[in-house]
GROMACS .gro file of C-alpha atoms in nm:
model
  134
    1MET     CA    1   8.076  -3.595   7.302
    2LEU     CA    2   7.999  -3.806   6.992
    3VAL     CA    3   7.631  -3.716   6.966
    4ALA     CA    4   7.607  -3.340   7.035
    5PRO     CA    5   7.803  -3.226   6.726
    6VAL     CA    6   7.597  -3.459   6.504
    7LEU     CA    7   7.249  -3.352   6.621
    8PRO     CA    8   7.224  -3.049   6.385
    9ALA     CA    9   7.290  -3.279   6.087
   10SER     CA   10   7.012  -3.526   6.163
   11GLY     CA   11   6.754  -3.317   5.977
   12LEU     CA   12   6.982  -3.270   5.675
   13VAL     CA   13   7.022  -3.639   5.587
   14GLY     CA   14   6.853  -3.793   5.283
   15ARG     CA   15   6.713  -4.146   5.247
   16ARG     CA   16   7.052  -4.308   5.185
   17LEU     CA   17   7.372  -4.217   5.369
   18VAL     CA   18   7.733  -4.327   5.321
   19ASP     CA   19   7.981  -4.240   5.595
   20VAL     CA   20   8.347  -4.240   5.487
   21GLY     CA   21   8.612  -4.333   5.743
   22SER     CA   22   8.356  -4.423   6.008
   23GLY     CA   23   8.614  -4.494   6.281
   24SER     CA   24   8.442  -4.453   6.618
   25GLY     CA   25   8.097  -4.429   6.462
   26SER     CA   26   8.054  -4.053   6.461
   27PRO     CA   27   7.885  -3.919   6.258
   28GLY     CA   28   7.763  -4.222   6.058
   29LEU     CA   29   7.653  -4.464   6.329
   30VAL     CA   30   7.516  -4.181   6.543
   31LEU     CA   31   7.300  -4.065   6.251
   32ALA     CA   32   7.185  -4.424   6.193
   33LEU     CA   33   7.064  -4.436   6.552
   34LEU     CA   34   6.899  -4.093   6.534
   35ARG     CA   35   6.733  -4.167   6.198
   36PRO     CA   36   6.610  -4.527   6.174
   37ASP     CA   37   6.435  -4.433   5.847
   38VAL     CA   38   6.770  -4.382   5.670
   39ARG     CA   39   6.960  -4.660   5.496
   40VAL     CA   40   7.320  -4.627   5.623
   41THR     CA   41   7.648  -4.765   5.492
   42LEU     CA   42   7.964  -4.720   5.698
   43LEU     CA   43   8.301  -4.744   5.522
   44GLU     CA   44   8.597  -4.828   5.746
   45PRO     CA   45   8.911  -4.996   5.610
   46ARG     CA   46   9.079  -5.065   5.947
   47ALA     CA   47   8.994  -5.415   6.080
   48ARG     CA   48   8.949  -5.334   6.449
   49ARG     CA   49   8.730  -5.031   6.386
   50TRP     CA   50   8.530  -5.220   6.122
   51ALA     CA   51   8.464  -5.503   6.371
   52PHE     CA   52   8.369  -5.253   6.642
   53LEU     CA   53   8.122  -5.077   6.411
   54ARG     CA   54   7.957  -5.404   6.306
   55GLU     CA   55   7.906  -5.507   6.667
   56ALA     CA   56   7.797  -5.158   6.778
   57ALA     CA   57   7.533  -5.138   6.504
   58ARG     CA   58   7.401  -5.483   6.595
   59ALA     CA   59   7.400  -5.411   6.971
   60ALA     CA   60   7.225  -5.077   6.914
   61GLY     CA   61   6.940  -5.245   6.728
   62ARG     CA   62   7.041  -5.147   6.374
   63PRO     CA   63   7.162  -5.476   6.222
   64ASP     CA   64   7.051  -5.333   5.886
   65VAL     CA   65   7.338  -5.081   5.890
   66GLU     CA   66   7.585  -5.199   5.627
   67VAL     CA   67   7.944  -5.189   5.758
   68LEU     CA   68   8.200  -5.243   5.484
   69ARG     CA   69   8.572  -5.286   5.530
   70LEU     CA   70   8.656  -5.062   5.236
   71ARG     CA   71   8.818  -4.731   5.151
   72HIS     CA   72   8.608  -4.468   4.975
   73ASP     CA   73   8.770  -4.548   4.639
   74GLN     CA   74   8.671  -4.917   4.670
   75TYR     CA   75   8.300  -4.857   4.735
   76PRO     CA   76   8.095  -5.025   4.459
   77GLY     CA   77   7.784  -4.812   4.509
   78PRO     CA   78   7.510  -4.719   4.483
   79PRO     CA   79   7.564  -4.346   4.529
   80ALA     CA   80   7.400  -4.186   4.832
   81ASP     CA   81   7.183  -3.880   4.883
   82THR     CA   82   7.413  -3.786   5.171
   83LEU     CA   83   7.779  -3.855   5.236
   84THR     CA   84   7.927  -3.777   5.576
   85MET     CA   85   8.287  -3.754   5.686
   86ARG     CA   86   8.487  -3.625   5.979
   87ALA     CA   87   8.848  -3.510   5.978
   88LEU     CA   88   8.932  -3.646   5.634
   89ALA     CA   89   9.117  -3.451   5.368
   90LEU     CA   90   8.957  -3.609   5.063
   91PRO     CA   91   8.893  -3.400   4.752
   92LEU     CA   92   8.538  -3.367   4.624
   93ASP     CA   93   8.640  -3.523   4.291
   94ALA     CA   94   8.732  -3.842   4.479
   95LEU     CA   95   8.397  -3.841   4.660
   96ALA     CA   96   8.178  -3.767   4.357
   97PRO     CA   97   8.119  -4.135   4.263
   98LEU     CA   98   7.973  -4.194   4.611
   99VAL     CA   99   7.727  -3.902   4.594
  100ALA     CA  100   7.417  -3.896   4.374
  101GLU     CA  101   7.362  -3.594   4.150
  102GLY     CA  102   7.198  -3.330   4.367
  103GLY     CA  103   7.327  -3.509   4.677
  104VAL     CA  104   7.517  -3.346   4.959
  105VAL     CA  105   7.843  -3.396   5.146
  106LEU     CA  106   7.823  -3.312   5.515
  107ALA     CA  107   8.179  -3.248   5.632
  108PHE     CA  108   8.232  -3.224   6.006
  109GLY     CA  109   8.528  -2.994   6.054
  110ALA     CA  110   8.708  -2.809   5.776
  111GLY     CA  111   8.603  -3.032   5.487
  112PRO     CA  112   8.718  -3.031   5.126
  113THR     CA  113   8.778  -2.737   4.895
  114VAL     CA  114   8.487  -2.649   4.666
  115VAL     CA  115   8.556  -2.735   4.301
  116PRO     CA  116   8.347  -2.696   3.983
  117GLY     CA  117   8.039  -2.915   3.993
  118TRP     CA  118   7.985  -2.848   4.365
  119GLU     CA  119   7.843  -2.557   4.560
  120GLU     CA  120   7.862  -2.476   4.926
  121GLU     CA  121   7.535  -2.426   5.107
  122ALA     CA  122   7.472  -2.230   5.426
  123PRO     CA  123   7.695  -2.378   5.695
  124VAL     CA  124   7.576  -2.515   6.026
  125PRO     CA  125   7.812  -2.463   6.323
  126GLY     CA  126   8.088  -2.725   6.295
  127LEU     CA  127   7.951  -2.857   5.967
  128ARG     CA  128   7.998  -2.775   5.598
  129ARG     CA  129   7.733  -2.865   5.340
  130LEU     CA  130   7.852  -2.916   4.983
  131ARG     CA  131   7.596  -3.001   4.714
  132ARG     CA  132   7.682  -3.191   4.397
  133ALA     CA  133   7.538  -3.029   4.083
  134ARG     CA  134   7.272  -3.212   3.886
   0.00000   0.00000   0.00000
């Protein structure tokens, strides 16, 4: 249930990934487990979910996954090649500081509205790809 919707995204992820509102770990932690070559940061402001994600990453053999108890607007950087999010209604302008130029937002579900400086790429079922202009 958590893995199947994320599988199509595993080949779309760059070298550095930030997952906003990581909650139960999907898609961010799932992608970390599927792609051990990717440096992953999970952002989760809620204490219980943050603690769960830290322990889940450690127990799954990915103690290198950075789990921060922060909201997206508190993230100090660096920007990522790929940003993932599920069921969040955040505007692309608010996400731009977290995404490197030329980087992509993978939005599971509806995702944000495209604004200037971003372009939508070919969708994958259940996933929107939005690229930040260089």
